[in-house]
Amino acid sequence: MLMFLLALLTLASTQASVPEDVKLVKAYIKIHGNETFKESLGYLKFPYLVPAGPYNQSWDWDSFFTGVALLDYGSSRYLAGSMKNFLASTSENGFTAICQSPDDLHPSCSSMPNNSTAVAAHAKPLIIQGAWLAANHENDYEQFREFVPKMKALLNYWEENRFDTKTGLYVWHDQMEGGADNMVISPCPSERSDCWVEKGCGDSLSAADVMSWLVREHRAMALFMAKFGDNDASLQHTEKSTTIMTTLNKVLLKSGSYIAYNVTSQSQITNSVYLLGFPLFIGSDVIDQQQAYKIVSRLSEPDMNSPWGVRSTSSLDPNYSNENLIYPYSNWRGPVWVVSNAILAYGMNNYGFNKEAVRLAEKTIQVLAKDLRDTGTWHECFDSSEEGEATTGMGLAAEGFLSWNVLGINLLDYVKANRNPFDI
């Protein structure tokens, strides 16, 4: 396998075809993918997943996407364990941090190992669905029965602490909590910025991602409750997911794109970012075909659609940038990210836009292969400059990053086959 990988690496990017790129990406993941697998250690009582590169903690959505991507390659116990670690650390009021560390009960959740500044960020509402996908793959649901009280606490946290009664929207505490660290929908992303004022900035931002995650989270909870014989609870969570989805479309779907919203100022945020298509990832029942067509068309326009996939932020945005950043924020103001490409490709497929989904998956594989040929490793995001510009497709930040880049092992195959490993 190693000699095969070395041979593929010697091909110039301009000479390589998509099939050769696929072979290179798959070979690299088969050799390195298990570097994300960790056995129980310290405060983490269950096996877990790490992104690799400069990241030593177990992160919420990194674990979710990495674990699902590698289910056919032995990750199921690590995905299940990661979700159990998050559940085990959940307090009575439903709080669990965005990352978990074997060395620290209250980890800093920083990409800089020597930075001890704590980030008061709650884990994204994807823990229950991550648990469901692991349990479903293993056909072992009972392993999570003991965590049902923790699951209920997690969901209740969002009701008690992150629900805006005026709009029916749920909110992030800050932009970093949502994972897209410095995205332009937040003028002041988090307390890491001097502009941050907790009273005015905190718990203000709602966007399509937090609403979509919660729809899926309640659907996963409904499935668990049905497995455990509580049909009344299952129905309640199914109805709750429908209510959240209705609000998502009523408040955030505007003119063929999903927008963001500031609940403190009660104002719309209309910057074009990849989140404009995020809800397609929920499933095929979110919007009608005509609305889905408008979203896919918007994502295909030149300002969003780069040679390497969908930009995190439109190239027409005044704050568009491909700056190589990792601290205080990873850059979500322009670069292409594999995770957002995958979310959108699977979402497009949910609505029958297979041609567009396949092309997006191909671009994702091509940029991963280009990074391997250019540097011999991966980075966490990629320069989205136009073809012909010197920096186009260049890997940015976090050298040695694996995490959700391992989605490349089956993304194109799955999209072509209309298979969605995230379906719940």
Tab-separated table of C-alpha atoms in Angstrom:
chain	number	residue	atom	x	y	z
A	1	MET	CA	0.000	0.000	0.000
A	2	LEU	CA	2.823	2.427	0.872
A	3	MET	CA	4.616	1.899	-2.457
A	4	PHE	CA	1.322	2.348	-4.281
A	5	LEU	CA	0.758	5.617	-2.421
A	6	LEU	CA	4.243	6.868	-3.260
A	7	ALA	CA	3.697	6.138	-6.939
A	8	LEU	CA	0.471	8.112	-6.980
A	9	LEU	CA	2.126	11.004	-5.169
A	10	THR	CA	4.664	11.392	-7.969
A	11	LEU	CA	1.953	12.315	-10.471
A	12	ALA	CA	1.693	16.037	-11.090
A	13	SER	CA	-1.710	17.456	-10.161
A	14	THR	CA	-2.278	18.560	-13.740
A	15	GLN	CA	-1.652	15.011	-15.006
A	16	ALA	CA	-3.915	13.237	-12.549
A	17	SER	CA	-7.442	12.146	-13.382
A	18	VAL	CA	-10.323	11.885	-10.939
A	19	PRO	CA	-9.936	8.073	-10.676
A	20	GLU	CA	-6.233	8.506	-9.872
A	21	ASP	CA	-7.110	11.152	-7.296
A	22	VAL	CA	-9.638	8.787	-5.728
A	23	LYS	CA	-7.009	6.041	-5.489
A	24	LEU	CA	-4.528	8.428	-3.869
A	25	VAL	CA	-7.017	9.752	-1.311
A	26	LYS	CA	-8.264	6.273	-0.404
A	27	ALA	CA	-4.722	4.917	-0.071
A	28	TYR	CA	-3.722	7.775	2.232
A	29	ILE	CA	-6.750	7.289	4.462
A	30	LYS	CA	-6.275	3.531	4.661
A	31	ILE	CA	-2.738	4.120	5.920
A	32	HIS	CA	-3.414	7.078	8.235
A	33	GLY	CA	-7.117	6.993	9.127
A	34	ASN	CA	-6.646	4.985	12.314
A	35	GLU	CA	-4.392	7.754	13.659
A	36	THR	CA	-7.669	9.360	14.696
A	37	PHE	CA	-8.513	6.326	16.901
A	38	LYS	CA	-7.627	6.577	20.595
A	39	GLU	CA	-8.248	4.158	23.447
A	40	SER	CA	-9.815	5.273	26.730
A	41	LEU	CA	-7.459	7.410	28.764
A	42	GLY	CA	-7.650	9.654	31.802
A	43	TYR	CA	-10.933	11.524	32.009
A	44	LEU	CA	-12.179	9.852	28.833
A	45	LYS	CA	-13.499	6.466	29.937
A	46	PHE	CA	-14.442	5.290	26.458
A	47	PRO	CA	-12.471	4.993	23.202
A	48	TYR	CA	-12.553	8.248	21.250
A	49	LEU	CA	-11.594	10.090	18.076
A	50	VAL	CA	-9.214	13.016	17.546
A	51	PRO	CA	-8.707	15.197	14.444
A	52	ALA	CA	-4.882	14.698	14.422
A	53	GLY	CA	-2.600	17.534	13.366
A	54	PRO	CA	-2.310	20.043	16.228
A	55	TYR	CA	-5.543	18.852	17.847
A	56	ASN	CA	-5.262	16.427	20.757
A	57	GLN	CA	-8.765	16.716	22.153
A	58	SER	CA	-11.911	14.916	21.082
A	59	TRP	CA	-14.073	17.501	19.300
A	60	ASP	CA	-17.815	17.227	18.758
A	61	TRP	CA	-18.325	17.510	15.008
A	62	ASP	CA	-14.867	16.250	14.120
A	63	SER	CA	-15.698	13.042	15.988
A	64	PHE	CA	-19.120	12.855	14.363
A	65	PHE	CA	-17.923	13.202	10.765
A	66	THR	CA	-14.696	11.218	11.194
A	67	GLY	CA	-16.480	8.370	12.936
A	68	VAL	CA	-19.231	8.083	10.331
A	69	ALA	CA	-16.762	8.340	7.433
A	70	LEU	CA	-14.715	5.430	8.750
A	71	LEU	CA	-17.512	3.123	9.896
A	72	ASP	CA	-16.483	0.536	7.308
A	73	TYR	CA	-12.886	0.772	8.530
A	74	GLY	CA	-13.308	0.048	12.223
A	75	SER	CA	-14.388	3.382	13.705
A	76	SER	CA	-17.742	2.358	15.173
A	77	ARG	CA	-16.490	1.695	18.712
A	78	TYR	CA	-14.580	4.995	18.626
A	79	LEU	CA	-17.608	6.906	17.356
A	80	ALA	CA	-19.791	5.265	19.991
A	81	GLY	CA	-17.144	5.926	22.636
A	82	SER	CA	-16.755	9.576	21.652
A	83	MET	CA	-20.480	10.139	21.988
A	84	LYS	CA	-20.467	8.301	25.342
A	85	ASN	CA	-17.676	10.553	26.598
A	86	PHE	CA	-19.700	13.637	25.687
A	87	LEU	CA	-22.796	12.152	27.315
A	88	ALA	CA	-20.902	11.071	30.426
A	89	SER	CA	-19.595	14.613	30.910
A	90	THR	CA	-23.052	16.167	30.528
A	91	SER	CA	-24.111	17.972	33.699
A	92	GLU	CA	-27.566	17.880	35.265
A	93	ASN	CA	-28.494	21.091	33.473
A	94	GLY	CA	-27.420	19.591	30.122
A	95	PHE	CA	-24.079	21.314	29.548
A	96	THR	CA	-21.189	19.466	27.943
A	97	ALA	CA	-18.183	21.196	26.422
A	98	ILE	CA	-17.442	21.386	22.716
A	99	CYS	CA	-14.359	19.212	23.239
A	100	GLN	CA	-13.208	16.541	25.660
A	101	SER	CA	-9.665	15.887	26.868
A	102	PRO	CA	-8.108	12.914	28.671
A	103	ASP	CA	-5.889	15.317	30.630
A	104	ASP	CA	-8.311	17.964	31.815
A	105	LEU	CA	-11.839	17.780	33.155
A	106	HIS	CA	-12.378	21.301	31.778
A	107	PRO	CA	-10.279	21.456	28.578
A	108	SER	CA	-9.444	24.744	26.876
A	109	CYS	CA	-10.879	23.674	23.533
A	110	SER	CA	-8.110	25.596	21.798
A	111	SER	CA	-6.234	24.726	18.621
A	112	MET	CA	-3.126	26.163	20.275
A	113	PRO	CA	-1.808	23.543	22.753
A	114	ASN	CA	-0.149	26.126	24.985
A	115	ASN	CA	-3.179	28.395	25.121
A	116	SER	CA	-5.144	27.839	28.313
A	117	THR	CA	-7.984	30.268	27.660
A	118	ALA	CA	-11.212	28.376	28.239
A	119	VAL	CA	-13.959	28.695	25.680
A	120	ALA	CA	-17.400	28.389	27.262
A	121	ALA	CA	-18.830	26.588	24.280
A	122	HIS	CA	-21.472	23.885	24.429
A	123	ALA	CA	-21.167	20.843	22.206
A	124	LYS	CA	-23.189	21.104	19.018
A	125	PRO	CA	-26.528	19.283	19.152
A	126	LEU	CA	-25.264	16.255	17.264
A	127	ILE	CA	-24.315	13.916	20.107
A	128	ILE	CA	-27.547	11.908	20.084
A	129	GLN	CA	-27.516	11.445	16.317
A	130	GLY	CA	-23.866	10.426	16.480
A	131	ALA	CA	-24.803	7.846	19.104
A	132	TRP	CA	-27.669	6.609	16.934
A	133	LEU	CA	-25.486	6.183	13.845
A	134	ALA	CA	-22.906	4.233	15.862
A	135	ALA	CA	-25.559	2.077	17.526
A	136	ASN	CA	-27.304	1.441	14.231
A	137	HIS	CA	-24.065	0.377	12.557
A	138	GLU	CA	-23.303	-2.033	15.410
A	139	ASN	CA	-26.944	-3.109	15.758
A	140	ASP	CA	-26.503	-2.466	19.482
A	141	TYR	CA	-28.852	0.154	20.857
A	142	GLU	CA	-28.799	-1.077	24.454
A	143	GLN	CA	-25.308	0.322	24.964
A	144	PHE	CA	-26.876	3.786	25.086
A	145	ARG	CA	-29.891	3.049	27.298
A	146	GLU	CA	-28.051	4.177	30.452
A	147	PHE	CA	-27.389	7.537	28.791
A	148	VAL	CA	-31.054	8.398	28.122
A	149	PRO	CA	-31.215	10.814	31.114
A	150	LYS	CA	-28.140	12.583	29.730
A	151	MET	CA	-29.733	12.779	26.272
A	152	LYS	CA	-32.838	14.339	27.790
A	153	ALA	CA	-30.677	16.833	29.670
A	154	LEU	CA	-28.845	17.773	26.472
A	155	LEU	CA	-32.071	18.517	24.631
A	156	ASN	CA	-33.521	20.378	27.595
A	157	TYR	CA	-30.428	22.593	27.719
A	158	TRP	CA	-31.336	24.061	24.342
A	159	GLU	CA	-34.901	24.672	25.491
A	160	GLU	CA	-33.929	26.346	28.742
A	161	ASN	CA	-30.871	28.314	27.636
A	162	ARG	CA	-30.850	28.787	23.870
A	163	PHE	CA	-34.462	29.298	22.806
A	164	ASP	CA	-35.740	32.684	21.662
A	165	THR	CA	-39.433	32.960	22.489
A	166	LYS	CA	-40.073	35.810	20.034
A	167	THR	CA	-38.980	33.909	16.945
A	168	GLY	CA	-38.940	30.259	17.979
A	169	LEU	CA	-35.280	30.102	16.929
A	170	TYR	CA	-32.430	28.452	18.799
A	171	VAL	CA	-29.099	30.240	19.110
A	172	TRP	CA	-25.396	29.645	19.361
A	173	HIS	CA	-23.620	31.300	22.262
A	174	ASP	CA	-21.090	32.567	19.718
A	175	GLN	CA	-19.873	31.810	16.211
A	176	MET	CA	-17.085	29.500	17.409
A	177	GLU	CA	-19.614	27.240	19.073
A	178	GLY	CA	-21.151	26.600	15.668
A	179	GLY	CA	-17.756	25.458	14.383
A	180	ALA	CA	-17.322	28.015	11.594
A	181	ASP	CA	-15.066	30.105	13.810
A	182	ASN	CA	-14.954	33.551	12.216
A	183	MET	CA	-17.700	33.331	9.612
A	184	VAL	CA	-18.939	36.708	8.417
A	185	ILE	CA	-22.462	36.257	9.796
A	186	SER	CA	-20.963	37.301	13.145
A	187	PRO	CA	-19.430	40.794	13.309
A	188	CYS	CA	-17.742	39.690	16.544
A	189	PRO	CA	-17.189	35.920	16.549
A	190	SER	CA	-16.449	35.228	20.220
A	191	GLU	CA	-14.827	36.401	23.434
A	192	ARG	CA	-11.451	35.855	21.767
A	193	SER	CA	-12.120	39.141	19.953
A	194	ASP	CA	-11.714	42.521	21.648
A	195	CYS	CA	-15.096	43.580	20.306
A	196	TRP	CA	-16.946	40.935	22.331
A	197	VAL	CA	-19.470	42.167	24.899
A	198	GLU	CA	-21.280	39.258	26.505
A	199	LYS	CA	-24.559	41.036	27.127
A	200	GLY	CA	-24.939	42.209	23.556
A	201	CYS	CA	-23.130	39.457	21.659
A	202	GLY	CA	-23.749	36.273	23.621
A	203	ASP	CA	-26.660	33.971	22.767
A	204	SER	CA	-27.658	36.153	19.816
A	205	LEU	CA	-26.878	34.213	16.664
A	206	SER	CA	-29.285	31.785	15.070
A	207	ALA	CA	-28.469	30.136	11.764
A	208	ALA	CA	-29.501	27.229	9.585
A	209	ASP	CA	-26.926	24.900	11.124
A	210	VAL	CA	-28.096	25.004	14.753
A	211	MET	CA	-31.708	24.601	13.668
A	212	SER	CA	-30.850	21.718	11.333
A	213	TRP	CA	-28.784	19.905	13.944
A	214	LEU	CA	-31.679	20.137	16.400
A	215	VAL	CA	-34.176	18.744	13.880
A	216	ARG	CA	-31.904	15.754	13.397
A	217	GLU	CA	-31.175	15.454	17.118
A	218	HIS	CA	-34.857	15.114	17.981
A	219	ARG	CA	-35.317	12.619	15.153
A	220	ALA	CA	-32.492	10.515	16.557
A	221	MET	CA	-33.994	10.752	20.045
A	222	ALA	CA	-37.334	9.599	18.640
A	223	LEU	CA	-35.614	6.554	17.147
A	224	PHE	CA	-33.912	5.690	20.434
A	225	MET	CA	-37.174	6.047	22.369
A	226	ALA	CA	-38.939	3.754	19.920
A	227	LYS	CA	-36.167	1.162	20.325
A	228	PHE	CA	-36.508	1.406	24.090
A	229	GLY	CA	-40.286	0.928	23.934
A	230	ASP	CA	-41.378	4.466	24.864
A	231	ASN	CA	-43.622	5.238	21.902
A	232	ASP	CA	-45.177	8.315	23.510
A	233	ALA	CA	-41.754	9.924	23.969
A	234	SER	CA	-40.820	8.907	20.443
A	235	LEU	CA	-43.863	10.703	19.061
A	236	GLN	CA	-43.136	13.807	21.137
A	237	HIS	CA	-39.615	14.070	19.725
A	238	THR	CA	-40.857	13.494	16.193
A	239	GLU	CA	-43.368	16.313	16.639
A	240	LYS	CA	-40.688	18.551	18.153
A	241	SER	CA	-38.418	18.002	15.174
A	242	THR	CA	-41.285	19.014	12.877
A	243	THR	CA	-41.920	22.183	14.888
A	244	ILE	CA	-38.268	23.222	14.678
A	245	MET	CA	-38.187	22.514	10.944
A	246	THR	CA	-41.316	24.628	10.416
A	247	THR	CA	-39.719	27.565	12.239
A	248	LEU	CA	-36.481	27.104	10.285
A	249	ASN	CA	-38.346	27.530	7.016
A	250	LYS	CA	-40.656	30.280	8.222
A	251	VAL	CA	-37.968	32.549	9.667
A	252	LEU	CA	-34.698	31.688	7.914
A	253	LEU	CA	-35.670	30.693	4.353
A	254	LYS	CA	-35.638	33.856	2.249
A	255	SER	CA	-35.477	34.220	-1.553
A	256	GLY	CA	-34.038	30.803	-2.255
A	257	SER	CA	-31.392	30.798	0.491
A	258	TYR	CA	-31.227	30.193	4.213
A	259	ILE	CA	-30.079	33.248	6.132
A	260	ALA	CA	-28.943	33.865	9.709
A	261	TYR	CA	-30.694	35.946	12.339
A	262	ASN	CA	-29.677	38.045	15.333
A	263	VAL	CA	-32.324	37.520	18.013
A	264	THR	CA	-31.001	40.362	20.169
A	265	SER	CA	-31.468	43.013	17.482
A	266	GLN	CA	-34.248	40.995	15.788
A	267	SER	CA	-32.512	41.506	12.451
A	268	GLN	CA	-31.783	39.346	9.416
A	269	ILE	CA	-28.202	38.503	8.422
A	270	THR	CA	-28.042	37.956	4.685
A	271	ASN	CA	-24.348	37.336	3.926
A	272	SER	CA	-23.975	34.436	1.507
A	273	VAL	CA	-22.148	31.570	3.236
A	274	TYR	CA	-22.230	27.810	2.783
A	275	LEU	CA	-24.947	27.572	5.445
A	276	LEU	CA	-27.436	28.806	2.864
A	277	GLY	CA	-27.786	25.160	1.810
A	278	PHE	CA	-27.171	23.386	5.123
A	279	PRO	CA	-30.788	22.268	5.783
A	280	LEU	CA	-30.733	20.052	2.672
A	281	PHE	CA	-28.548	17.779	4.827
A	282	ILE	CA	-31.458	17.088	7.195
A	283	GLY	CA	-33.289	14.921	4.670
A	284	SER	CA	-35.601	15.036	1.695
A	285	ASP	CA	-38.626	16.392	3.565
A	286	VAL	CA	-37.438	19.880	4.536
A	287	ILE	CA	-38.534	21.920	1.519
A	288	ASP	CA	-40.138	21.340	-1.852
A	289	GLN	CA	-38.221	20.601	-5.048
A	290	GLN	CA	-38.544	24.129	-6.428
A	291	GLN	CA	-37.019	25.643	-3.295
A	292	ALA	CA	-34.239	23.058	-3.328
A	293	TYR	CA	-33.512	23.942	-6.954
A	294	LYS	CA	-33.097	27.609	-6.018
A	295	ILE	CA	-30.629	26.703	-3.266
A	296	VAL	CA	-28.571	24.392	-5.471
A	297	SER	CA	-28.562	27.060	-8.193
A	298	ARG	CA	-27.324	29.663	-5.719
A	299	LEU	CA	-24.528	27.375	-4.549
A	300	SER	CA	-23.520	26.893	-8.204
A	301	GLU	CA	-23.022	30.603	-8.894
A	302	PRO	CA	-19.391	31.719	-9.418
A	303	ASP	CA	-19.059	33.586	-6.123
A	304	MET	CA	-19.924	30.435	-4.146
A	305	ASN	CA	-18.656	27.713	-6.465
A	306	SER	CA	-14.851	27.589	-6.643
A	307	PRO	CA	-12.594	25.217	-8.597
A	308	TRP	CA	-12.339	23.145	-5.409
A	309	GLY	CA	-15.909	23.171	-4.188
A	310	VAL	CA	-18.243	25.532	-2.375
A	311	ARG	CA	-16.600	28.459	-0.640
A	312	SER	CA	-17.272	28.935	3.050
A	313	THR	CA	-18.101	32.576	2.257
A	314	SER	CA	-19.004	34.219	-1.042
A	315	SER	CA	-16.110	35.772	-2.936
A	316	LEU	CA	-18.292	38.882	-3.302
A	317	ASP	CA	-18.452	39.421	0.455
A	318	PRO	CA	-16.379	42.454	1.560
A	319	ASN	CA	-14.708	40.289	4.204
A	320	TYR	CA	-13.888	37.408	1.860
A	321	SER	CA	-10.388	36.152	2.577
A	322	ASN	CA	-8.176	33.094	2.076
A	323	GLU	CA	-5.761	34.124	4.805
A	324	ASN	CA	-3.843	31.236	6.359
A	325	LEU	CA	-5.203	31.330	9.926
A	326	ILE	CA	-5.542	28.999	12.878
A	327	TYR	CA	-5.452	31.333	15.898
A	328	PRO	CA	-7.471	32.969	17.261
A	329	TYR	CA	-9.746	31.502	14.598
A	330	SER	CA	-9.658	29.022	11.776
A	331	ASN	CA	-10.659	30.799	8.584
A	332	TRP	CA	-14.248	30.379	7.391
A	333	ARG	CA	-14.317	33.613	5.379
A	334	GLY	CA	-13.483	32.104	2.019
A	335	PRO	CA	-11.551	28.816	2.048
A	336	VAL	CA	-13.082	25.526	0.999
A	337	TRP	CA	-13.664	22.973	3.744
A	338	VAL	CA	-14.157	19.261	3.092
A	339	VAL	CA	-16.837	19.015	5.772
A	340	SER	CA	-19.037	21.703	4.231
A	341	ASN	CA	-18.583	20.217	0.755
A	342	ALA	CA	-19.702	16.837	2.088
A	343	ILE	CA	-22.700	18.299	3.932
A	344	LEU	CA	-23.822	20.042	0.761
A	345	ALA	CA	-23.127	17.097	-1.560
A	346	TYR	CA	-25.201	14.736	0.563
A	347	GLY	CA	-27.848	17.440	0.857
A	348	MET	CA	-28.022	17.922	-2.907
A	349	ASN	CA	-28.440	14.193	-3.345
A	350	ASN	CA	-31.341	14.206	-0.889
A	351	TYR	CA	-33.266	16.251	-3.470
A	352	GLY	CA	-32.174	14.418	-6.590
A	353	PHE	CA	-29.437	16.801	-7.737
A	354	ASN	CA	-27.043	13.937	-8.320
A	355	LYS	CA	-25.078	15.569	-11.137
A	356	GLU	CA	-24.292	18.595	-8.993
A	357	ALA	CA	-23.522	16.421	-5.964
A	358	VAL	CA	-21.139	14.205	-7.936
A	359	ARG	CA	-19.275	17.219	-9.327
A	360	LEU	CA	-18.931	18.691	-5.842
A	361	ALA	CA	-17.648	15.362	-4.527
A	362	GLU	CA	-15.148	15.178	-7.400
A	363	LYS	CA	-13.834	18.652	-6.610
A	364	THR	CA	-13.445	17.637	-2.970
A	365	ILE	CA	-11.389	14.586	-3.921
A	366	GLN	CA	-9.293	16.675	-6.325
A	367	VAL	CA	-8.319	19.249	-3.703
A	368	LEU	CA	-7.436	16.524	-1.195
A	369	ALA	CA	-5.269	14.807	-3.802
A	370	LYS	CA	-3.647	18.102	-4.779
A	371	ASP	CA	-2.671	18.760	-1.154
A	372	LEU	CA	-1.109	15.315	-0.865
A	373	ARG	CA	0.915	15.826	-4.037
A	374	ASP	CA	1.932	19.336	-3.038
A	375	THR	CA	2.798	18.720	0.613
A	376	GLY	CA	2.547	14.992	1.374
A	377	THR	CA	-0.096	15.626	4.010
A	378	TRP	CA	-3.408	17.411	4.589
A	379	HIS	CA	-4.511	20.737	5.998
A	380	GLU	CA	-7.830	21.738	7.495
A	381	CYS	CA	-9.024	23.972	4.645
A	382	PHE	CA	-8.022	25.073	1.160
A	383	ASP	CA	-7.525	28.332	-0.713
A	384	SER	CA	-10.583	28.965	-2.896
A	385	SER	CA	-8.930	31.380	-5.323
A	386	GLU	CA	-9.859	31.022	-8.978
A	387	GLU	CA	-8.070	28.612	-11.277
A	388	GLY	CA	-4.822	30.113	-12.545
A	389	GLU	CA	-4.076	32.062	-9.381
A	390	ALA	CA	-0.863	30.937	-7.703
A	391	THR	CA	-2.458	29.945	-4.404
A	392	THR	CA	-5.535	28.147	-5.736
A	393	GLY	CA	-6.249	24.922	-3.866
A	394	MET	CA	-3.335	25.408	-1.482
A	395	GLY	CA	-3.705	23.740	1.916
A	396	LEU	CA	-4.203	26.204	4.753
A	397	ALA	CA	-3.471	25.673	8.468
A	398	ALA	CA	-3.231	22.635	10.731
A	399	GLU	CA	-0.614	20.611	8.862
A	400	GLY	CA	-1.220	16.887	9.383
A	401	PHE	CA	-4.960	17.354	9.807
A	402	LEU	CA	-7.112	14.249	9.233
A	403	SER	CA	-10.502	14.647	10.916
A	404	TRP	CA	-13.360	15.014	8.430
A	405	ASN	CA	-10.941	15.019	5.497
A	406	VAL	CA	-11.306	11.240	5.775
A	407	LEU	CA	-14.805	11.714	4.341
A	408	GLY	CA	-12.902	11.478	1.073
A	409	ILE	CA	-12.593	7.717	1.423
A	410	ASN	CA	-16.163	7.116	0.280
A	411	LEU	CA	-17.720	10.486	-0.540
A	412	LEU	CA	-17.678	10.117	-4.321
A	413	ASP	CA	-18.668	6.442	-4.239
A	414	TYR	CA	-21.554	7.116	-1.875
A	415	VAL	CA	-22.822	10.151	-3.767
A	416	LYS	CA	-22.764	8.280	-7.068
A	417	ALA	CA	-24.687	5.421	-5.441
A	418	ASN	CA	-27.168	7.774	-3.735
A	419	ARG	CA	-26.055	6.378	-0.389
A	420	ASN	CA	-26.059	8.696	2.602
A	421	PRO	CA	-24.230	7.397	5.705
A	422	PHE	CA	-25.694	10.270	7.763
A	423	ASP	CA	-29.309	9.381	7.068
A	424	ILE	CA	-31.504	9.041	10.150
